[in-house]
Amino acid sequence: VQLVESGGGLVPAGGSLTLSCVVSGFTDDGYVIAWFRQAPGQEREGVSSINIADDITDLVDSVKGRFSISSDKARNMVYLNMNRLKPEDTAIYYCTGTPLPVHGLRVAQFEYWGQGTQVTVSS
């Protein structure tokens, strides 16, 4: 399994970014893709997830109303659309996946990780 993120960058507060994750290696649609982020000196935290089989999504409270997650199965892509960005959203964002059912957004549930993409929101 390979996960490759792109789309990070520097954006002013209130701006928008869309992160992309190219997914390869899963044998069918029965997998979950999530986005996590890690700010300097902080633990990695879950942001959002999507079940590719049924498009059920999950968002952490701090990004509800601002972020959304979507997938394009034909292109094997998962997107994290981020709007009304805040300086506290600054972090390295990681795409991660697992073929197993997940409950919530916990690092230990996900076994495949991308290399991460930096998002910096200036105040």
Short mmCIF file of C-alpha atoms in Angstrom, two decimals:
data_model
loop_
_atom_site.label_atom_id
_atom_site.label_comp_id
_atom_site.label_asym_id
_atom_site.label_seq_id
_atom_site.Cartn_x
_atom_site.Cartn_y
_atom_site.Cartn_z
CA VAL A 1 0.00 0.00 0.00
CA GLN A 2 1.24 3.47 -0.88
CA LEU A 3 -0.19 6.82 0.12
CA VAL A 4 1.20 10.02 -1.38
CA GLU A 5 0.03 13.42 -0.18
CA SER A 6 0.24 16.73 -1.98
CA GLY A 7 -1.28 20.18 -1.81
CA GLY A 8 0.23 21.66 1.30
CA GLY A 9 1.58 25.18 1.41
CA LEU A 10 1.51 28.60 3.03
CA VAL A 11 -1.86 30.32 3.24
CA PRO A 12 -3.13 33.36 5.18
CA ALA A 13 -5.68 32.92 7.93
CA GLY A 14 -9.15 32.60 6.45
CA GLY A 15 -7.83 31.03 3.29
CA SER A 16 -8.37 27.61 1.77
CA LEU A 17 -6.32 24.61 0.71
CA THR A 18 -7.15 21.21 -0.71
CA LEU A 19 -4.90 18.30 0.17
CA SER A 20 -4.80 15.28 -2.10
CA CYS A 21 -3.84 11.70 -1.36
CA VAL A 22 -3.12 9.16 -4.08
CA VAL A 23 -4.00 5.71 -2.78
CA SER A 24 -2.65 2.48 -4.22
CA GLY A 25 -2.31 -1.12 -3.16
CA PHE A 26 -5.61 -1.90 -1.48
CA THR A 27 -7.22 -4.93 -3.13
CA ASP A 28 -10.82 -3.72 -3.00
CA ASP A 29 -12.97 -0.82 -1.74
CA GLY A 30 -13.13 -2.13 1.80
CA TYR A 31 -10.73 0.32 3.38
CA VAL A 32 -10.68 3.54 5.35
CA ILE A 33 -8.56 6.60 4.57
CA ALA A 34 -7.97 9.27 7.16
CA TRP A 35 -6.11 12.52 7.56
CA PHE A 36 -4.07 13.18 10.66
CA ARG A 37 -1.98 16.20 11.53
CA GLN A 38 0.95 16.87 13.80
CA ALA A 39 2.06 20.30 14.97
CA PRO A 40 5.57 20.85 16.41
CA GLY A 41 5.81 19.49 19.92
CA GLN A 42 2.34 17.98 19.82
CA GLU A 43 0.94 14.51 19.36
CA ARG A 44 -0.44 13.39 16.05
CA GLU A 45 -4.20 13.92 15.99
CA GLY A 46 -6.94 12.67 13.74
CA VAL A 47 -8.75 15.19 11.56
CA SER A 48 -11.10 13.27 9.29
CA SER A 49 -11.78 9.86 7.80
CA ILE A 50 -13.77 8.32 4.98
CA ASN A 51 -14.89 4.75 4.44
CA ILE A 52 -14.29 4.17 0.75
CA ALA A 53 -16.96 1.46 0.46
CA ASP A 54 -19.89 3.56 1.67
CA ASP A 55 -18.52 7.14 1.81
CA ILE A 56 -19.31 7.48 5.50
CA THR A 57 -17.16 10.27 6.87
CA ASP A 58 -15.97 11.46 10.25
CA LEU A 59 -14.64 14.88 11.27
CA VAL A 60 -13.07 16.00 14.51
CA ASP A 61 -15.04 18.76 16.23
CA SER A 62 -12.33 21.40 15.78
CA VAL A 63 -12.69 21.31 11.98
CA LYS A 64 -16.42 20.69 11.55
CA GLY A 65 -17.96 23.34 9.35
CA ARG A 66 -14.56 24.21 7.86
CA PHE A 67 -13.07 20.97 6.52
CA SER A 68 -14.57 18.21 4.43
CA ILE A 69 -13.27 14.90 3.11
CA SER A 70 -14.16 13.27 -0.18
CA SER A 71 -12.99 10.51 -2.47
CA ASP A 72 -12.76 9.86 -6.18
CA LYS A 73 -12.76 6.09 -6.49
CA ALA A 74 -12.11 6.10 -10.23
CA ARG A 75 -8.90 8.06 -9.68
CA ASN A 76 -7.95 6.43 -6.35
CA MET A 77 -7.84 9.85 -4.73
CA VAL A 78 -8.93 11.19 -1.37
CA TYR A 79 -9.18 14.91 -0.73
CA LEU A 80 -9.23 17.06 2.37
CA ASN A 81 -10.85 20.39 1.60
CA MET A 82 -9.87 22.98 4.17
CA ASN A 83 -11.63 26.33 4.41
CA ARG A 84 -11.47 29.25 6.86
CA LEU A 85 -8.04 28.10 7.92
CA LYS A 86 -6.68 29.24 11.26
CA PRO A 87 -3.08 29.54 12.49
CA GLU A 88 -3.77 26.61 14.84
CA ASP A 89 -4.35 24.42 11.77
CA THR A 90 -0.63 24.70 11.02
CA ALA A 91 0.84 21.19 11.02
CA ILE A 92 2.19 18.40 8.89
CA TYR A 93 -0.83 16.60 7.46
CA TYR A 94 -0.61 12.85 6.90
CA CYS A 95 -2.78 10.57 4.79
CA THR A 96 -3.23 7.15 6.33
CA GLY A 97 -5.20 4.02 5.59
CA THR A 98 -6.29 0.66 6.85
CA PRO A 99 -8.29 -2.26 5.45
CA LEU A 100 -9.85 -2.84 8.86
CA PRO A 101 -12.94 -1.18 10.40
CA VAL A 102 -12.12 1.80 12.58
CA HIS A 103 -13.84 3.42 15.52
CA GLY A 104 -12.94 7.06 15.91
CA LEU A 105 -9.62 8.52 14.85
CA ARG A 106 -6.78 6.87 16.70
CA VAL A 107 -3.25 6.56 15.38
CA ALA A 108 -2.96 2.92 16.46
CA GLN A 109 -5.78 1.88 14.13
CA PHE A 110 -3.95 2.90 10.97
CA GLU A 111 -1.06 0.92 9.56
CA TYR A 112 -0.17 2.66 6.29
CA TRP A 113 1.10 6.25 6.27
CA GLY A 114 2.19 8.78 3.71
CA GLN A 115 5.20 11.04 4.13
CA GLY A 116 3.14 14.10 5.06
CA THR A 117 2.64 17.55 3.60
CA GLN A 118 3.22 20.81 5.44
CA VAL A 119 0.37 23.26 5.92
CA THR A 120 1.25 26.65 7.34
CA VAL A 121 -1.40 29.24 8.13
CA SER A 122 -0.11 32.74 8.75
CA SER A 123 -1.88 35.13 11.10
#
